[in-house]
CSV table of C-alpha atoms and ligand atoms in Angstrom, one decimal:
chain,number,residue,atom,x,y,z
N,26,UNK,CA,4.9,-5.3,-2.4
N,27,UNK,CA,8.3,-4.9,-4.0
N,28,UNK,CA,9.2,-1.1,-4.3
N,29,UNK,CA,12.0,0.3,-6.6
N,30,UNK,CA,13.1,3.5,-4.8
N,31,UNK,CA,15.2,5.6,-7.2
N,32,UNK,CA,17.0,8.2,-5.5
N,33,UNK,CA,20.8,9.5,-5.0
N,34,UNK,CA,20.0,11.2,-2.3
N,35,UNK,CA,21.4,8.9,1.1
N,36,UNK,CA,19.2,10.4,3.7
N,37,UNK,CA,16.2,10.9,1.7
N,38,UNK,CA,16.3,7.1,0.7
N,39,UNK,CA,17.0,6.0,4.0
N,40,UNK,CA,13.7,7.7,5.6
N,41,UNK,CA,11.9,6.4,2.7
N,42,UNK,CA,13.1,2.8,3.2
N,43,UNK,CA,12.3,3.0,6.4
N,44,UNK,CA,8.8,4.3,5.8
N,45,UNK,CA,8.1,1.6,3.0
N,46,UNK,CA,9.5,-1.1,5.3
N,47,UNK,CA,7.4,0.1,8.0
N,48,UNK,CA,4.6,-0.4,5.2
N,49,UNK,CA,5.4,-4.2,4.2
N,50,UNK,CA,6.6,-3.2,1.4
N,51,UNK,CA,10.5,-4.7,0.1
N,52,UNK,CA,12.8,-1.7,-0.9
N,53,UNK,CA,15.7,-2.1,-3.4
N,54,UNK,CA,17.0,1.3,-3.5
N,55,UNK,CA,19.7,2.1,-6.4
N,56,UNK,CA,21.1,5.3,-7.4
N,57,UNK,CA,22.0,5.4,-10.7
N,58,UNK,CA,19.7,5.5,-13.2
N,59,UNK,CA,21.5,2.3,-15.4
N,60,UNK,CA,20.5,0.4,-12.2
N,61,UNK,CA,16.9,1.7,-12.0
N,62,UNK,CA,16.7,0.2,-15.7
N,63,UNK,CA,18.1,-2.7,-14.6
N,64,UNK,CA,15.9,-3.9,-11.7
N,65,UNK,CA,12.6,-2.3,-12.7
N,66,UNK,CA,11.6,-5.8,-14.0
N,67,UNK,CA,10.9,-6.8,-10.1
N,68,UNK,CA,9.2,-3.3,-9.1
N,69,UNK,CA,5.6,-3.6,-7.9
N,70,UNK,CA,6.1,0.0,-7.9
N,71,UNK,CA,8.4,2.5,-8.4
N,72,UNK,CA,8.9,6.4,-6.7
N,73,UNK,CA,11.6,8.0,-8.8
N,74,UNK,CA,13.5,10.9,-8.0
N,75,UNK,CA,14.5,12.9,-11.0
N,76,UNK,CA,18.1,14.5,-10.5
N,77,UNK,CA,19.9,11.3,-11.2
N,78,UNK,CA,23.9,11.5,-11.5
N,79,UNK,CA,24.2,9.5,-14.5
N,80,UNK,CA,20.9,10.6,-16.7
N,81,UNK,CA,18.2,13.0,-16.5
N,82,UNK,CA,14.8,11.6,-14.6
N,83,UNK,CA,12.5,12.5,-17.4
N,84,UNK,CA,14.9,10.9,-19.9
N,85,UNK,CA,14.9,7.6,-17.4
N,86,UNK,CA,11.5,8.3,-16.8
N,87,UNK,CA,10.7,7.5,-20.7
N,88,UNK,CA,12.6,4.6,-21.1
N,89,UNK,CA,11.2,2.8,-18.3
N,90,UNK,CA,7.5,3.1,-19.5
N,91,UNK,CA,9.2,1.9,-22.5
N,92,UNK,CA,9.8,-1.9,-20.5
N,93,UNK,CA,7.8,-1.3,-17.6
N,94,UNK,CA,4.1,-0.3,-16.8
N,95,UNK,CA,4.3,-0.8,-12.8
N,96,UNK,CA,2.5,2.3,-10.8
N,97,UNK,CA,5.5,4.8,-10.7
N,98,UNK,CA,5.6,8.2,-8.4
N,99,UNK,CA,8.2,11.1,-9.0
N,100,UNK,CA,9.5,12.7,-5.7
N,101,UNK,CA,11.9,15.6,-6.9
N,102,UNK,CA,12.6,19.1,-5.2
N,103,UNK,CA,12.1,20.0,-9.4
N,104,UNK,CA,8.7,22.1,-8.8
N,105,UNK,CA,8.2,24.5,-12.2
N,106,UNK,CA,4.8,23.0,-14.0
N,107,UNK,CA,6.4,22.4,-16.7
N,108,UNK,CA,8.4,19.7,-15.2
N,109,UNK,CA,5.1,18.3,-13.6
N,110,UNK,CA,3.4,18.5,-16.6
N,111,UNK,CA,6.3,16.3,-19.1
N,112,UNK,CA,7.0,13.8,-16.2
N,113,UNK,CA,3.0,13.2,-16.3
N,114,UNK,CA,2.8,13.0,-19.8
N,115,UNK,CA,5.7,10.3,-19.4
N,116,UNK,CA,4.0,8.4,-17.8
N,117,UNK,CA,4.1,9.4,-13.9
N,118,UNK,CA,1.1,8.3,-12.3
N,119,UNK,CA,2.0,10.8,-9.5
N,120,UNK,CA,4.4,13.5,-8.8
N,121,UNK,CA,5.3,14.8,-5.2
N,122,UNK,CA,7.5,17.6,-4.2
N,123,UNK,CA,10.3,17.7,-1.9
N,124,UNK,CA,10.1,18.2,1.0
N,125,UNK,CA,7.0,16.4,1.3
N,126,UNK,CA,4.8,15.0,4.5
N,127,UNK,CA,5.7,11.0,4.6
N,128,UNK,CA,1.9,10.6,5.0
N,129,UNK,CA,1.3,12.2,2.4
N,130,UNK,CA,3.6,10.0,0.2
N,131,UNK,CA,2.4,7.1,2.0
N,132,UNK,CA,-1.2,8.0,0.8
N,133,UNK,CA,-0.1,8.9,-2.7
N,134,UNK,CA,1.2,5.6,-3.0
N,135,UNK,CA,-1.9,3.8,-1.6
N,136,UNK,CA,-3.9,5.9,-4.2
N,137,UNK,CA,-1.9,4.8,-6.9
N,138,UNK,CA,-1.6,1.5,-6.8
N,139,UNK,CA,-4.9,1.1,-6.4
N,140,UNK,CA,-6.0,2.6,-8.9
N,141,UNK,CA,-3.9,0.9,-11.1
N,142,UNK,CA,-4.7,-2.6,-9.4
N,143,UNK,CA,-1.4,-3.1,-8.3
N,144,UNK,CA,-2.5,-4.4,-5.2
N,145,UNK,CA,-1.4,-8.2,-6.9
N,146,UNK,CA,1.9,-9.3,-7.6
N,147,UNK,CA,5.1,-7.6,-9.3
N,148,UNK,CA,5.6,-9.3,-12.7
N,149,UNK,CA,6.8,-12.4,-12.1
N,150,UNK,CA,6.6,-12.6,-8.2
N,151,UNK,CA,4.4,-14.3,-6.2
N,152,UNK,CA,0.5,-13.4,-5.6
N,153,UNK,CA,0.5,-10.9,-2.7
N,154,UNK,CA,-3.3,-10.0,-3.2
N,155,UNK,CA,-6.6,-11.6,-3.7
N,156,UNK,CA,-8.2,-9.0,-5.8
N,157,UNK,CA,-12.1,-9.7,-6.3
N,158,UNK,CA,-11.7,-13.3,-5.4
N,159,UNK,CA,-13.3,-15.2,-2.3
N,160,UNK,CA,-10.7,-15.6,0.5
N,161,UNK,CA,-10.6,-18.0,2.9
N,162,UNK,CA,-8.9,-18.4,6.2
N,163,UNK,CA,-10.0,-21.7,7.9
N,164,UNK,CA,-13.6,-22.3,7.9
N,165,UNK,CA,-14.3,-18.2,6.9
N,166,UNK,CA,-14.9,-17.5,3.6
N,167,UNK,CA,-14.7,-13.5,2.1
N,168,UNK,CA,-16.3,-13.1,-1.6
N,169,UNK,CA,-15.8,-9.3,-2.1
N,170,UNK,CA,-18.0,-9.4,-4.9
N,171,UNK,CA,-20.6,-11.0,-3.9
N,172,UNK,CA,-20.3,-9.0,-0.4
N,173,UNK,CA,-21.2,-12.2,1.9
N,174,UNK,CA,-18.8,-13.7,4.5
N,175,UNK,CA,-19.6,-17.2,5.5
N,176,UNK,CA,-18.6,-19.5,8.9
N,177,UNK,CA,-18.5,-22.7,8.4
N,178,UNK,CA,-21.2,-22.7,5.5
N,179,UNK,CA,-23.3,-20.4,7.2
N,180,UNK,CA,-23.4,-16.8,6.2
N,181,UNK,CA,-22.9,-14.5,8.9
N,182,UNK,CA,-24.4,-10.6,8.4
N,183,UNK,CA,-21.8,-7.7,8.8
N,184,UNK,CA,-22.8,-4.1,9.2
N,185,UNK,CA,-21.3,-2.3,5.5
N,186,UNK,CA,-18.2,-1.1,7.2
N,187,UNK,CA,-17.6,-4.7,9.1
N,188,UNK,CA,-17.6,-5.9,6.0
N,189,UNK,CA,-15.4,-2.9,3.9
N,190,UNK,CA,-13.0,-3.4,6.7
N,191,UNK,CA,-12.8,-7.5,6.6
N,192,UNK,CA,-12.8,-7.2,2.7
N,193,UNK,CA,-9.5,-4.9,2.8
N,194,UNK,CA,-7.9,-7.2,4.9
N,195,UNK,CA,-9.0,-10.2,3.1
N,196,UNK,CA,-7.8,-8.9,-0.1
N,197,UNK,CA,-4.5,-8.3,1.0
N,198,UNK,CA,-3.7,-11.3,3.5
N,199,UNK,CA,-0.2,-11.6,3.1
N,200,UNK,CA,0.2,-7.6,4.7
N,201,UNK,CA,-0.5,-5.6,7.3
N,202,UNK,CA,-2.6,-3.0,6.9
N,203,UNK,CA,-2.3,0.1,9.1
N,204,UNK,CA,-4.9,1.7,10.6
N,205,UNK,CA,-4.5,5.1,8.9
N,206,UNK,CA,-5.0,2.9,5.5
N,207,UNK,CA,-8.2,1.5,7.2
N,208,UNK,CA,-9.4,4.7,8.1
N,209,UNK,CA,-8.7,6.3,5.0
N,210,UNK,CA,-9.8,4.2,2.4
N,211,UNK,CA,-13.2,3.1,4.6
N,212,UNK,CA,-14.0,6.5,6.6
N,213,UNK,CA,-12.3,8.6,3.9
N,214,UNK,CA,-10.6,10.0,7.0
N,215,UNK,CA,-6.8,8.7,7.8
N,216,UNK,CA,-6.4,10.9,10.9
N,217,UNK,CA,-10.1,10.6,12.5
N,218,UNK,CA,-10.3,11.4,15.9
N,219,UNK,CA,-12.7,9.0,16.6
N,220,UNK,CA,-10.5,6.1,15.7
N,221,UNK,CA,-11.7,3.9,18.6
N,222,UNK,CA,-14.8,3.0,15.7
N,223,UNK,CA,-12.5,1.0,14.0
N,224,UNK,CA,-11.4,-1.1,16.8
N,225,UNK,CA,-15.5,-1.2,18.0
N,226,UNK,CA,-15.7,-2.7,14.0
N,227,UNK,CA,-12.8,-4.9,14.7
N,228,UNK,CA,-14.6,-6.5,17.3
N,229,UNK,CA,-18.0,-6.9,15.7
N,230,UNK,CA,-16.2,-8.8,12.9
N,231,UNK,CA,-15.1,-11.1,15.8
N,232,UNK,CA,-17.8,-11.3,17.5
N,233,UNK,CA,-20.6,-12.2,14.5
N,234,UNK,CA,-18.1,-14.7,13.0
N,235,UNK,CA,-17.4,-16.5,16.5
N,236,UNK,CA,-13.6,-16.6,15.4
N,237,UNK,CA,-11.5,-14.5,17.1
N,238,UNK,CA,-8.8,-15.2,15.2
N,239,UNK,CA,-9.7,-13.6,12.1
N,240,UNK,CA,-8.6,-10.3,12.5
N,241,UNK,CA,-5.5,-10.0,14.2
N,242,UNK,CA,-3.8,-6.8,15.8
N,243,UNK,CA,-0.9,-6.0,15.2
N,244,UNK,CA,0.1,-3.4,18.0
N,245,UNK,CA,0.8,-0.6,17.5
N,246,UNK,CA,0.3,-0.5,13.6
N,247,UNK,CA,-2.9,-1.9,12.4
N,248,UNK,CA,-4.3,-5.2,11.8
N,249,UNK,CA,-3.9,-8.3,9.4
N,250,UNK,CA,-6.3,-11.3,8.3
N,251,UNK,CA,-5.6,-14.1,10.6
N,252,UNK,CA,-4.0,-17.5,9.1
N,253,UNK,CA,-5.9,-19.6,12.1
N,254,UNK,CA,-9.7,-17.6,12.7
N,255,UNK,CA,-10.3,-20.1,15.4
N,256,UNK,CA,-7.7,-19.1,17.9
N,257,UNK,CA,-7.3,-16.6,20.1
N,258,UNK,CA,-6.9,-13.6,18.1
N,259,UNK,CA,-8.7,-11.5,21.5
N,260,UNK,CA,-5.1,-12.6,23.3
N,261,UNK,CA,-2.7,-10.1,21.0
N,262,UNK,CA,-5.8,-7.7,21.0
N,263,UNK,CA,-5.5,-6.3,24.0
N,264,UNK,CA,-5.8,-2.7,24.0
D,1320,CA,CA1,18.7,13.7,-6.6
């Protein structure tokens, strides 16, 4: 997704950047307030930082809720509650202090946009996610709603967390998800010691459908639906 990262601040935008990238996610980074109002059209989110140069980030803050309704995050050193409590009342969907943990942030930002279902596309992009629509890949089909994967016609039965873990994918196939996400939003637990379950879950998703392909591992990071569920997906899953 497209992320609008408004910050003066060189070294804190780089390290963002760099964890948004790291993410999937595109980055246009400006500094100025003018240019925050100016490219907020293409956000699919925003994280604002509110001691701008050019205008105060409460003021900015109010006129872009005035064009814009994307998910939006303050990150500010500005800690008083009062602060907290107008740039909520603005419209923040979130507000994180400085210095904050970047997996912290990371979660925040998870949290937020799904809760506003911004999981699809920026206004006017193109569709990143499938929502609560049926997926396919090949001959697999996903129907989140419905809860039923099916191989070539023929449904296939996943445990509950196979299938919450196929389903995340499946409804964002265009990204990769890491496997804190993974852990997080299915085990409620991003930094689970027992993380080797997920990959024992990625491979009874391969194994019931018979396409290796489906799930594919992205080393080091996390895993992504596969575009051809038939081919050797095992090959790049080498642990
Ligand atoms: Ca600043």
């Amino acid at each position: 997704m497209h992320a609008l990262l408004v910050e003066d601040d060189d070294r804190m935008a780089r390290a963002l950047g760099t964890a948004l990238a790291r993410r999937g996610h595109t980055v246009r980074r400006v500094s100025r307030a003018l240019d925050a109002l100016r490219y907020v059209h293409e956000a699919g989110f925003v994280l604002l930082d509110l001691g701008l140069p050019d205008l105060d980030g409460l003021e900015l803050l109010r006129r872009l809720r005035t064009v814009c309704d994307a998910p939006l995050i303050v990150v500010t050193a500005r800690c008083e509650e009062r602060d907290v409590v107008q740039a909520l009342r603005a419209g923040a969907d979130d507000y994180v202090v400085k210095p904050f943990r970047m997996a912290e942030l990371i979660a925040r930002i998870d949290t937020v946009r799904r809760r506003t279902g911004a999981h699809g596309e920026p206004p006017g992009g193109s569709p990143a996610g499938a929502g609560g629509r049926t997926v396919r890949a090949g001959d697999v089909e996903v129907d989140p709603a419905g809860r039923t994967v099916t191989v070539a016609g023929s449904e296939v039965r996943l445990t509950r967390r196979e299938f919450d873990v196929l389903a995340l994918l499946a409804g964002r196939p265009d990204e990769v998800c890491s496997r804190e996400e993974i852990l997080d939003r299915i085990w409620g637990d991003a930094f689970l010691a027992a993380s080797r379950s997920l990959d024992v879950h990625v491979a009874g998703i391969r194994a019931k459908t018979g396409r290796p392909g489906l799930v594919r591992t992205v080393r080091g990071f996390g895993y992504r639906l596969g575009a051809d569920p038939a081919g050797r997906g095992e090959r790049d899953a080498a642990r």
